[in-house]
């Protein structure tokens, strides 16, 4: 059985290489590893979301992570929704408030630049830009569930109306009328009031209807935490044309909570908020002490031992800073495929095929997304003009322990000896001299040094 498995793996690698050679005739090599498939999935006056589709490569077992970029204007809201995918949010710039359902409770956290936060697939959440006068920039990994095969990922909006459409709109009006214990006309008002899009402004500079919606959301965000739980869905029932009286409002709110009860498993209650002792929390990547640092740069890795929610997603994170001209030494990831996003500066990504030929020598700059298959040797080199900073996700929440091939703490150092020298066809003394010439490890100085 072991021989058969090994043979199949060798065949898969051979097929990969053959496909690469054939496709390389009419395609630049770097295009396979610098991801260009960008799709705008949300666009409103208050913000947008773009998604860069991940690459599975030619071996179906290679995991596939998509990378999302969310931009929100000051005082804006990404309305309540849930996804068919796990999300790992990284706040690149700005401040935010995230509200999500965890164990039938509304849990809220304030996030700042550098914070990491996980939202599990199927968990309803909303996101608010809370910084005064500052744009919010979020980078997220999107790890798609196997249960649905539609596109990159699928949003299910709880809030919504004519745009976006709430998932509740798919039910018959009579069904919702019965479920909510209100008239069908009231149901219709709920499902047609929102028209500003998935990301809405909370300012009062829009049309009358939009201003009313903004005031309602603003009031919601100013409430105490437990009051938000009770009012989350009640707010959507207010209408500019026909206000609901206080006497009518409370039964409607209770009805809507009963409907949510069928989705989340039990009734949401303000009295239950805060009981969970292990609510989701965030982790600030910028505040983490570097795992490695020298005169030429630094690197930080975040895994499940640092941030426990990652163990449920199988995704890790990292942040690398290289000084001008410096190099992250040639290495490989033995347990994970890596996705990187350039945050600042520019540099070069070199990736090598299993047969020892150059797979790519890609120039990348701010905003570019690249990926590196598991096992493939690679290195990153900063341009000589300035620092090179990149952040990313790996497809393993465990300790990755990259294996460095070159440097003072590398495979070349560990394995040197007569047998290793013979493998290169040189004397042991000559190999020792070459290997010892580099006194630095992991992050190496510029060539001129």
Short mmCIF file of C-alpha atoms in Angstrom, two decimals:
data_model
loop_
_atom_site.label_atom_id
_atom_site.label_comp_id
_atom_site.label_asym_id
_atom_site.label_seq_id
_atom_site.Cartn_x
_atom_site.Cartn_y
_atom_site.Cartn_z
CA UNK A 1 0.00 0.00 0.00
CA UNK A 2 2.88 2.39 0.84
CA UNK A 3 4.50 1.83 -2.55
CA UNK A 4 1.21 2.47 -4.34
CA UNK A 5 0.68 5.72 -2.42
CA UNK A 6 4.23 6.86 -3.19
CA UNK A 7 3.80 6.01 -6.85
CA UNK A 8 0.55 7.98 -7.03
CA UNK A 9 2.17 11.00 -5.40
CA UNK A 10 5.08 10.87 -7.83
CA UNK A 11 2.65 10.60 -10.72
CA UNK A 12 0.68 13.62 -9.41
CA UNK A 13 3.86 15.70 -9.17
CA UNK A 14 4.88 14.62 -12.68
CA UNK A 15 1.46 15.64 -14.03
CA UNK A 16 1.75 18.99 -12.24
CA UNK A 17 5.11 19.64 -13.79
CA UNK A 18 3.95 18.56 -17.23
CA UNK A 19 0.98 20.91 -17.03
CA UNK A 20 3.25 23.70 -15.86
CA UNK A 21 5.65 23.19 -18.75
CA UNK A 22 2.87 23.16 -21.34
CA UNK A 23 1.05 26.16 -19.92
CA UNK A 24 4.29 28.06 -19.48
CA UNK A 25 4.69 28.46 -23.23
CA UNK A 26 2.04 31.17 -23.42
CA UNK A 27 2.03 32.40 -19.82
CA UNK A 28 4.45 34.21 -17.58
CA UNK A 29 5.61 31.89 -14.79
CA UNK A 30 4.79 34.29 -11.99
CA UNK A 31 1.12 34.42 -12.99
CA UNK A 32 0.62 30.98 -11.46
CA UNK A 33 1.73 32.12 -8.03
CA UNK A 34 0.69 35.77 -7.96
CA UNK A 35 -3.09 35.64 -7.67
CA UNK A 36 -4.84 37.97 -10.11
CA UNK A 37 -8.42 36.67 -9.97
CA UNK A 38 -9.96 39.63 -8.11
CA UNK A 39 -13.72 40.02 -7.80
CA UNK A 40 -15.63 42.91 -6.21
CA UNK A 41 -18.48 41.28 -4.28
CA UNK A 42 -19.82 44.40 -2.52
CA UNK A 43 -19.76 48.05 -3.60
CA UNK A 44 -21.71 50.89 -1.97
CA UNK A 45 -21.07 54.53 -1.12
CA UNK A 46 -20.09 53.41 2.37
CA UNK A 47 -17.54 50.74 1.44
CA UNK A 48 -16.63 47.71 -0.61
CA UNK A 49 -15.38 44.14 -0.38
CA UNK A 50 -13.05 42.46 -2.87
CA UNK A 51 -12.05 38.81 -2.93
CA UNK A 52 -8.93 37.28 -4.44
CA UNK A 53 -9.66 33.70 -5.38
CA UNK A 54 -7.17 31.19 -4.01
CA UNK A 55 -5.46 28.58 -6.14
CA UNK A 56 -5.86 24.86 -5.54
CA UNK A 57 -3.07 23.96 -7.91
CA UNK A 58 -3.28 20.62 -9.69
CA UNK A 59 -3.40 18.34 -6.64
CA UNK A 60 -6.92 18.30 -5.25
CA UNK A 61 -5.70 17.82 -1.67
CA UNK A 62 -4.05 21.24 -1.65
CA UNK A 63 -6.20 23.45 0.59
CA UNK A 64 -7.80 26.54 -0.88
CA UNK A 65 -8.06 29.84 0.96
CA UNK A 66 -9.56 32.95 -0.59
CA UNK A 67 -8.35 36.37 0.58
CA UNK A 68 -10.85 39.15 1.21
CA UNK A 69 -10.28 42.91 1.44
CA UNK A 70 -12.96 44.99 3.21
CA UNK A 71 -12.86 48.79 3.11
CA UNK A 72 -15.40 50.79 5.13
CA UNK A 73 -15.86 54.54 5.33
CA UNK A 74 -16.11 56.28 8.73
CA UNK A 75 -19.35 55.69 10.63
CA UNK A 76 -20.49 52.75 8.49
CA UNK A 77 -21.94 49.29 9.11
CA UNK A 78 -21.58 45.91 7.39
CA UNK A 79 -25.10 44.66 8.10
CA UNK A 80 -25.87 41.37 9.93
CA UNK A 81 -25.19 38.24 7.87
CA UNK A 82 -23.69 34.80 8.10
CA UNK A 83 -21.42 32.98 5.63
CA UNK A 84 -20.86 29.44 4.47
CA UNK A 85 -17.15 30.00 5.26
CA UNK A 86 -14.90 30.48 8.26
CA UNK A 87 -13.43 33.99 8.48
CA UNK A 88 -10.21 35.12 10.10
CA UNK A 89 -10.26 38.93 10.25
CA UNK A 90 -7.08 41.00 10.46
CA UNK A 91 -7.52 44.71 11.14
CA UNK A 92 -4.86 46.30 9.01
CA UNK A 93 -5.89 49.90 9.70
CA UNK A 94 -8.54 51.61 11.82
CA UNK A 95 -10.86 50.57 14.65
CA UNK A 96 -13.99 48.44 14.60
CA UNK A 97 -16.71 46.85 16.66
CA UNK A 98 -17.61 43.28 15.76
CA UNK A 99 -20.80 41.65 16.96
CA UNK A 100 -21.35 37.93 16.44
CA UNK A 101 -23.52 35.10 17.70
CA UNK A 102 -21.60 32.63 19.86
CA UNK A 103 -23.41 29.84 21.72
CA UNK A 104 -26.73 31.62 21.22
CA UNK A 105 -25.40 34.91 22.61
CA UNK A 106 -24.46 38.20 21.01
CA UNK A 107 -20.76 38.73 21.72
CA UNK A 108 -19.13 42.06 20.90
CA UNK A 109 -15.49 43.05 20.74
CA UNK A 110 -13.69 46.29 19.99
CA UNK A 111 -10.88 45.71 17.52
CA UNK A 112 -7.90 47.89 16.67
CA UNK A 113 -5.07 47.84 14.16
CA UNK A 114 -3.22 44.51 14.33
CA UNK A 115 -6.07 42.57 15.95
CA UNK A 116 -7.03 39.10 14.72
CA UNK A 117 -10.55 37.71 15.22
CA UNK A 118 -12.26 34.51 14.06
CA UNK A 119 -15.89 34.12 12.95
CA UNK A 120 -17.05 30.57 12.37
CA UNK A 121 -19.13 29.54 9.36
CA UNK A 122 -22.85 29.99 10.02
CA UNK A 123 -22.36 32.52 12.83
CA UNK A 124 -24.34 35.75 12.32
CA UNK A 125 -22.18 38.85 12.65
CA UNK A 126 -21.99 42.57 11.86
CA UNK A 127 -19.04 44.96 11.61
CA UNK A 128 -18.95 48.69 12.44
CA UNK A 129 -16.25 51.24 11.65
CA UNK A 130 -15.99 53.08 14.97
CA UNK A 131 -12.96 55.28 14.25
CA UNK A 132 -13.79 58.96 13.92
CA UNK A 133 -12.89 60.16 10.43
CA UNK A 134 -10.72 57.12 9.61
CA UNK A 135 -11.25 54.46 6.97
CA UNK A 136 -11.34 50.84 8.14
CA UNK A 137 -9.23 48.32 6.21
CA UNK A 138 -9.67 44.61 6.94
CA UNK A 139 -7.91 41.62 5.38
CA UNK A 140 -9.57 38.24 5.90
CA UNK A 141 -9.02 34.62 5.05
CA UNK A 142 -12.10 32.89 3.67
CA UNK A 143 -12.01 29.14 4.20
CA UNK A 144 -14.99 27.78 2.34
CA UNK A 145 -17.22 25.08 3.76
CA UNK A 146 -17.54 21.86 1.77
CA UNK A 147 -21.31 21.89 2.15
CA UNK A 148 -22.05 24.39 -0.61
CA UNK A 149 -20.34 24.58 -3.97
CA UNK A 150 -21.48 28.05 -5.05
CA UNK A 151 -18.62 30.31 -6.12
CA UNK A 152 -16.01 31.73 -3.76
CA UNK A 153 -18.31 32.04 -0.74
CA UNK A 154 -21.95 32.80 -0.04
CA UNK A 155 -23.43 35.50 2.21
CA UNK A 156 -26.82 35.01 3.86
CA UNK A 157 -28.09 38.43 4.95
CA UNK A 158 -30.36 38.54 8.00
CA UNK A 159 -30.92 42.27 7.66
CA UNK A 160 -31.86 43.60 4.24
CA UNK A 161 -34.75 44.53 2.00
CA UNK A 162 -34.78 45.32 -1.69
CA UNK A 163 -30.94 45.53 -1.58
CA UNK A 164 -29.55 43.33 -0.25
CA UNK A 165 -32.29 40.73 -0.02
CA UNK A 166 -32.81 39.20 3.41
CA UNK A 167 -32.90 35.41 3.54
CA UNK A 168 -36.28 35.81 5.21
CA UNK A 169 -37.68 37.08 1.90
CA UNK A 170 -37.49 33.57 0.47
CA UNK A 171 -40.34 32.37 2.66
CA UNK A 172 -43.97 32.81 1.72
CA UNK A 173 -45.46 35.99 3.17
CA UNK A 174 -48.15 33.94 4.86
CA UNK A 175 -45.48 31.73 6.45
CA UNK A 176 -43.64 34.71 7.91
CA UNK A 177 -46.90 36.32 8.95
CA UNK A 178 -47.75 33.21 10.97
CA UNK A 179 -44.22 32.83 12.33
CA UNK A 180 -44.04 36.45 13.43
CA UNK A 181 -47.69 36.74 14.44
CA UNK A 182 -48.06 40.01 12.48
CA UNK A 183 -49.97 40.98 9.34
CA UNK A 184 -48.62 40.29 5.85
CA UNK A 185 -48.45 44.02 5.18
CA UNK A 186 -46.10 44.44 8.13
CA UNK A 187 -43.98 41.55 6.81
CA UNK A 188 -43.78 43.28 3.42
CA UNK A 189 -42.53 46.49 5.02
CA UNK A 190 -39.77 44.56 6.79
CA UNK A 191 -38.59 42.98 3.56
CA UNK A 192 -38.54 46.08 1.36
CA UNK A 193 -37.21 48.88 3.60
CA UNK A 194 -33.45 48.47 3.12
CA UNK A 195 -32.03 49.66 -0.20
CA UNK A 196 -28.59 51.07 0.65
CA UNK A 197 -26.62 47.84 0.23
CA UNK A 198 -24.68 45.48 2.49
CA UNK A 199 -22.42 48.29 3.77
CA UNK A 200 -24.44 51.31 4.87
CA UNK A 201 -23.59 54.74 6.20
CA UNK A 202 -24.75 55.60 9.70
CA UNK A 203 -24.63 59.34 9.01
CA UNK A 204 -27.76 61.39 8.32
CA UNK A 205 -26.72 62.70 4.91
CA UNK A 206 -28.71 60.27 2.80
CA UNK A 207 -32.33 60.28 1.62
CA UNK A 208 -35.20 60.40 4.13
CA UNK A 209 -35.65 56.64 4.15
CA UNK A 210 -31.93 55.98 4.39
CA UNK A 211 -31.61 58.64 7.10
CA UNK A 212 -34.29 56.87 9.09
CA UNK A 213 -32.48 53.56 8.72
CA UNK A 214 -29.21 55.22 9.75
CA UNK A 215 -30.81 56.76 12.85
CA UNK A 216 -32.19 53.37 13.84
CA UNK A 217 -28.79 51.69 13.46
CA UNK A 218 -27.07 54.55 15.29
CA UNK A 219 -29.50 54.21 18.19
CA UNK A 220 -28.84 50.47 18.21
CA UNK A 221 -25.08 50.94 18.44
CA UNK A 222 -25.48 53.41 21.31
CA UNK A 223 -27.52 50.95 23.40
CA UNK A 224 -26.13 48.89 26.22
CA UNK A 225 -24.87 45.47 25.20
CA UNK A 226 -27.80 43.37 26.44
CA UNK A 227 -30.31 45.78 24.88
CA UNK A 228 -28.80 45.15 21.44
CA UNK A 229 -29.64 41.47 21.72
CA UNK A 230 -33.32 42.25 22.25
CA UNK A 231 -33.50 44.99 19.63
CA UNK A 232 -31.36 43.61 16.80
CA UNK A 233 -34.27 42.50 14.68
CA UNK A 234 -36.95 44.81 16.11
CA UNK A 235 -35.20 47.80 14.52
CA UNK A 236 -35.73 46.46 11.03
CA UNK A 237 -39.49 46.70 11.55
CA UNK A 238 -39.66 50.47 11.92
CA UNK A 239 -40.97 52.24 8.83
CA UNK A 240 -40.85 55.90 7.81
CA UNK A 241 -44.32 55.61 6.29
CA UNK A 242 -46.04 53.85 9.19
CA UNK A 243 -44.50 53.86 12.65
CA UNK A 244 -45.24 50.97 15.01
CA UNK A 245 -46.63 52.05 18.35
CA UNK A 246 -44.94 50.99 21.56
CA UNK A 247 -47.86 48.71 22.40
CA UNK A 248 -47.54 46.89 19.05
CA UNK A 249 -43.76 46.94 19.06
CA UNK A 250 -43.11 44.61 21.97
CA UNK A 251 -45.16 41.64 20.67
CA UNK A 252 -43.48 41.99 17.26
CA UNK A 253 -40.06 41.97 18.90
CA UNK A 254 -40.98 38.83 20.82
CA UNK A 255 -42.20 37.19 17.62
CA UNK A 256 -39.01 37.97 15.82
CA UNK A 257 -36.98 36.54 18.68
CA UNK A 258 -39.05 33.37 18.42
CA UNK A 259 -38.13 33.18 14.76
CA UNK A 260 -34.45 33.65 15.64
CA UNK A 261 -34.99 30.96 18.24
CA UNK A 262 -35.59 28.44 15.46
CA UNK A 263 -32.31 29.48 13.80
CA UNK A 264 -30.00 29.64 16.81
CA UNK A 265 -31.52 26.89 18.92
CA UNK A 266 -32.98 28.82 21.84
CA UNK A 267 -34.37 32.25 22.65
CA UNK A 268 -31.90 35.11 22.87
CA UNK A 269 -32.23 36.97 26.13
CA UNK A 270 -30.40 39.92 27.58
CA UNK A 271 -30.19 38.05 30.87
CA UNK A 272 -28.10 35.35 29.21
CA UNK A 273 -25.52 37.69 27.77
CA UNK A 274 -22.21 37.42 29.60
CA UNK A 275 -22.72 33.95 31.07
CA UNK A 276 -20.28 32.20 28.76
CA UNK A 277 -16.84 32.02 30.36
CA UNK A 278 -15.05 31.41 27.08
CA UNK A 279 -16.37 34.01 24.68
CA UNK A 280 -14.45 34.69 21.48
CA UNK A 281 -11.57 37.08 21.95
CA UNK A 282 -9.11 38.85 19.71
CA UNK A 283 -5.32 38.71 19.50
CA UNK A 284 -3.07 41.57 18.43
CA UNK A 285 -0.46 40.41 15.96
CA UNK A 286 1.45 43.71 16.15
CA UNK A 287 1.96 43.28 19.89
CA UNK A 288 3.34 39.75 19.66
CA UNK A 289 7.05 39.45 20.30
CA UNK A 290 8.87 38.43 17.10
CA UNK A 291 9.66 34.73 16.85
CA UNK A 292 12.84 35.76 15.07
CA UNK A 293 14.58 39.13 14.81
CA UNK A 294 17.98 40.36 13.73
CA UNK A 295 19.51 43.44 12.10
CA UNK A 296 17.90 42.58 8.75
CA UNK A 297 14.28 42.03 9.71
CA UNK A 298 11.79 40.14 11.84
CA UNK A 299 9.07 37.50 11.58
CA UNK A 300 6.02 36.63 13.68
CA UNK A 301 3.84 33.53 13.45
CA UNK A 302 0.45 33.09 15.10
CA UNK A 303 -0.87 29.56 15.66
CA UNK A 304 -3.43 27.80 17.85
CA UNK A 305 -1.09 27.76 20.85
CA UNK A 306 -1.17 31.58 20.83
CA UNK A 307 -4.80 32.13 19.77
CA UNK A 308 -7.03 29.16 20.60
CA UNK A 309 -9.91 29.95 18.15
CA UNK A 310 -7.52 29.09 15.29
CA UNK A 311 -7.68 25.40 16.18
CA UNK A 312 -11.28 25.35 14.95
CA UNK A 313 -10.38 26.82 11.57
CA UNK A 314 -7.10 25.15 10.70
CA UNK A 315 -5.58 28.48 9.63
CA UNK A 316 -2.43 30.18 10.92
CA UNK A 317 -1.12 33.71 10.36
CA UNK A 318 2.25 35.35 9.96
CA UNK A 319 3.85 38.78 9.55
CA UNK A 320 7.32 39.39 8.07
CA UNK A 321 9.33 42.62 7.89
CA UNK A 322 12.46 42.70 5.73
CA UNK A 323 14.83 45.64 5.57
CA UNK A 324 15.86 46.98 2.17
CA UNK A 325 17.69 44.29 0.18
CA UNK A 326 17.34 41.62 2.89
CA UNK A 327 16.24 38.06 2.18
CA UNK A 328 14.12 35.47 3.93
CA UNK A 329 16.44 32.51 3.39
CA UNK A 330 15.37 29.70 1.03
CA UNK A 331 13.06 27.39 2.96
CA UNK A 332 9.97 25.19 2.69
CA UNK A 333 6.78 24.71 4.65
CA UNK A 334 6.43 21.02 5.59
CA UNK A 335 2.85 21.27 6.89
CA UNK A 336 1.08 24.11 5.10
CA UNK A 337 0.38 26.04 1.93
CA UNK A 338 1.05 29.75 2.39
CA UNK A 339 -0.86 32.81 1.15
CA UNK A 340 0.80 36.22 1.39
CA UNK A 341 -0.40 39.81 1.00
CA UNK A 342 2.09 42.64 0.51
CA UNK A 343 1.34 45.36 3.06
CA UNK A 344 4.20 47.72 2.31
CA UNK A 345 7.09 48.11 -0.10
CA UNK A 346 8.08 45.73 -2.88
CA UNK A 347 10.19 42.67 -3.42
CA UNK A 348 10.70 39.41 -5.25
CA UNK A 349 9.19 35.98 -4.62
CA UNK A 350 11.20 33.02 -5.93
CA UNK A 351 9.61 29.55 -5.93
CA UNK A 352 11.24 26.33 -7.10
CA UNK A 353 9.65 23.25 -8.71
CA UNK A 354 10.37 19.76 -7.23
CA UNK A 355 12.69 19.01 -10.17
CA UNK A 356 14.98 21.92 -9.27
CA UNK A 357 13.83 24.41 -11.90
CA UNK A 358 12.65 27.94 -11.20
CA UNK A 359 8.85 28.05 -10.96
CA UNK A 360 8.56 31.81 -10.56
CA UNK A 361 10.64 34.92 -10.03
CA UNK A 362 7.78 37.37 -9.45
CA UNK A 363 8.05 41.06 -8.63
CA UNK A 364 5.35 42.01 -6.10
CA UNK A 365 4.28 45.29 -4.52
CA UNK A 366 1.69 46.64 -2.09
CA UNK A 367 -1.69 44.96 -2.49
CA UNK A 368 -0.42 41.91 -4.40
CA UNK A 369 -1.45 38.43 -3.24
CA UNK A 370 0.77 35.39 -3.77
CA UNK A 371 0.66 31.75 -2.76
CA UNK A 372 3.31 29.09 -2.14
CA UNK A 373 2.42 25.38 -2.34
CA UNK A 374 3.33 23.12 0.52
CA UNK A 375 6.81 21.53 0.20
CA UNK A 376 7.94 23.91 -2.60
CA UNK A 377 11.22 25.70 -1.74
CA UNK A 378 10.96 29.50 -1.85
CA UNK A 379 12.42 32.76 -0.62
CA UNK A 380 11.38 36.42 -0.40
CA UNK A 381 13.78 39.27 -1.18
CA UNK A 382 13.16 42.94 -0.39
CA UNK A 383 13.90 45.49 -3.07
CA UNK A 384 16.84 47.79 -2.47
CA UNK A 385 14.60 50.85 -2.29
CA UNK A 386 13.03 50.23 1.10
CA UNK A 387 11.47 47.80 3.62
CA UNK A 388 9.30 44.91 2.46
CA UNK A 389 6.39 43.95 4.74
CA UNK A 390 4.01 41.10 4.04
CA UNK A 391 1.30 39.37 6.03
CA UNK A 392 -0.52 36.15 5.32
CA UNK A 393 -2.34 32.95 6.15
CA UNK A 394 -1.21 29.34 6.24
CA UNK A 395 -3.37 26.25 5.91
CA UNK A 396 -2.33 24.87 9.28
CA UNK A 397 -3.14 26.16 12.76
CA UNK A 398 -0.36 24.05 14.24
CA UNK A 399 3.26 25.07 14.58
CA UNK A 400 4.53 25.14 11.01
CA UNK A 401 8.28 25.03 11.74
CA UNK A 402 9.57 26.01 8.29
CA UNK A 403 12.66 24.09 7.23
CA UNK A 404 15.46 26.39 6.11
CA UNK A 405 17.75 25.10 3.40
CA UNK A 406 20.45 27.79 3.64
CA UNK A 407 21.96 29.77 6.51
CA UNK A 408 23.79 29.14 9.77
CA UNK A 409 20.80 27.22 11.15
CA UNK A 410 19.77 25.14 8.13
CA UNK A 411 19.70 21.74 6.52
CA UNK A 412 23.12 22.40 4.97
CA UNK A 413 24.60 22.93 8.43
CA UNK A 414 22.81 20.01 10.08
CA UNK A 415 23.61 17.42 7.44
CA UNK A 416 27.17 18.30 6.47
CA UNK A 417 29.53 15.36 6.48
CA UNK A 418 31.20 12.90 4.10
CA UNK A 419 27.94 11.50 2.73
CA UNK A 420 26.46 14.96 2.15
CA UNK A 421 29.64 16.20 0.48
CA UNK A 422 29.63 13.16 -1.78
CA UNK A 423 26.06 13.94 -2.79
CA UNK A 424 27.29 17.31 -4.13
CA UNK A 425 30.38 15.78 -5.68
CA UNK A 426 32.80 17.94 -3.67
CA UNK A 427 35.20 17.35 -0.82
CA UNK A 428 34.01 17.65 2.75
CA UNK A 429 36.44 20.52 3.34
CA UNK A 430 35.15 22.48 0.34
CA UNK A 431 31.51 21.98 1.37
CA UNK A 432 32.32 23.07 4.94
CA UNK A 433 33.93 26.26 3.66
CA UNK A 434 30.91 27.11 1.51
CA UNK A 435 28.35 26.32 4.21
CA UNK A 436 30.20 28.31 6.89
CA UNK A 437 30.51 31.41 4.70
CA UNK A 438 27.02 32.55 5.80
CA UNK A 439 27.03 33.46 9.48
CA UNK A 440 23.41 34.67 9.60
CA UNK A 441 20.25 32.57 9.72
CA UNK A 442 16.60 32.85 8.58
CA UNK A 443 16.74 36.53 7.51
CA UNK A 444 19.92 37.20 5.57
CA UNK A 445 21.72 40.46 4.74
CA UNK A 446 21.74 42.02 1.28
CA UNK A 447 24.15 40.55 -1.25
CA UNK A 448 26.40 43.60 -1.10
CA UNK A 449 26.99 42.96 2.62
#
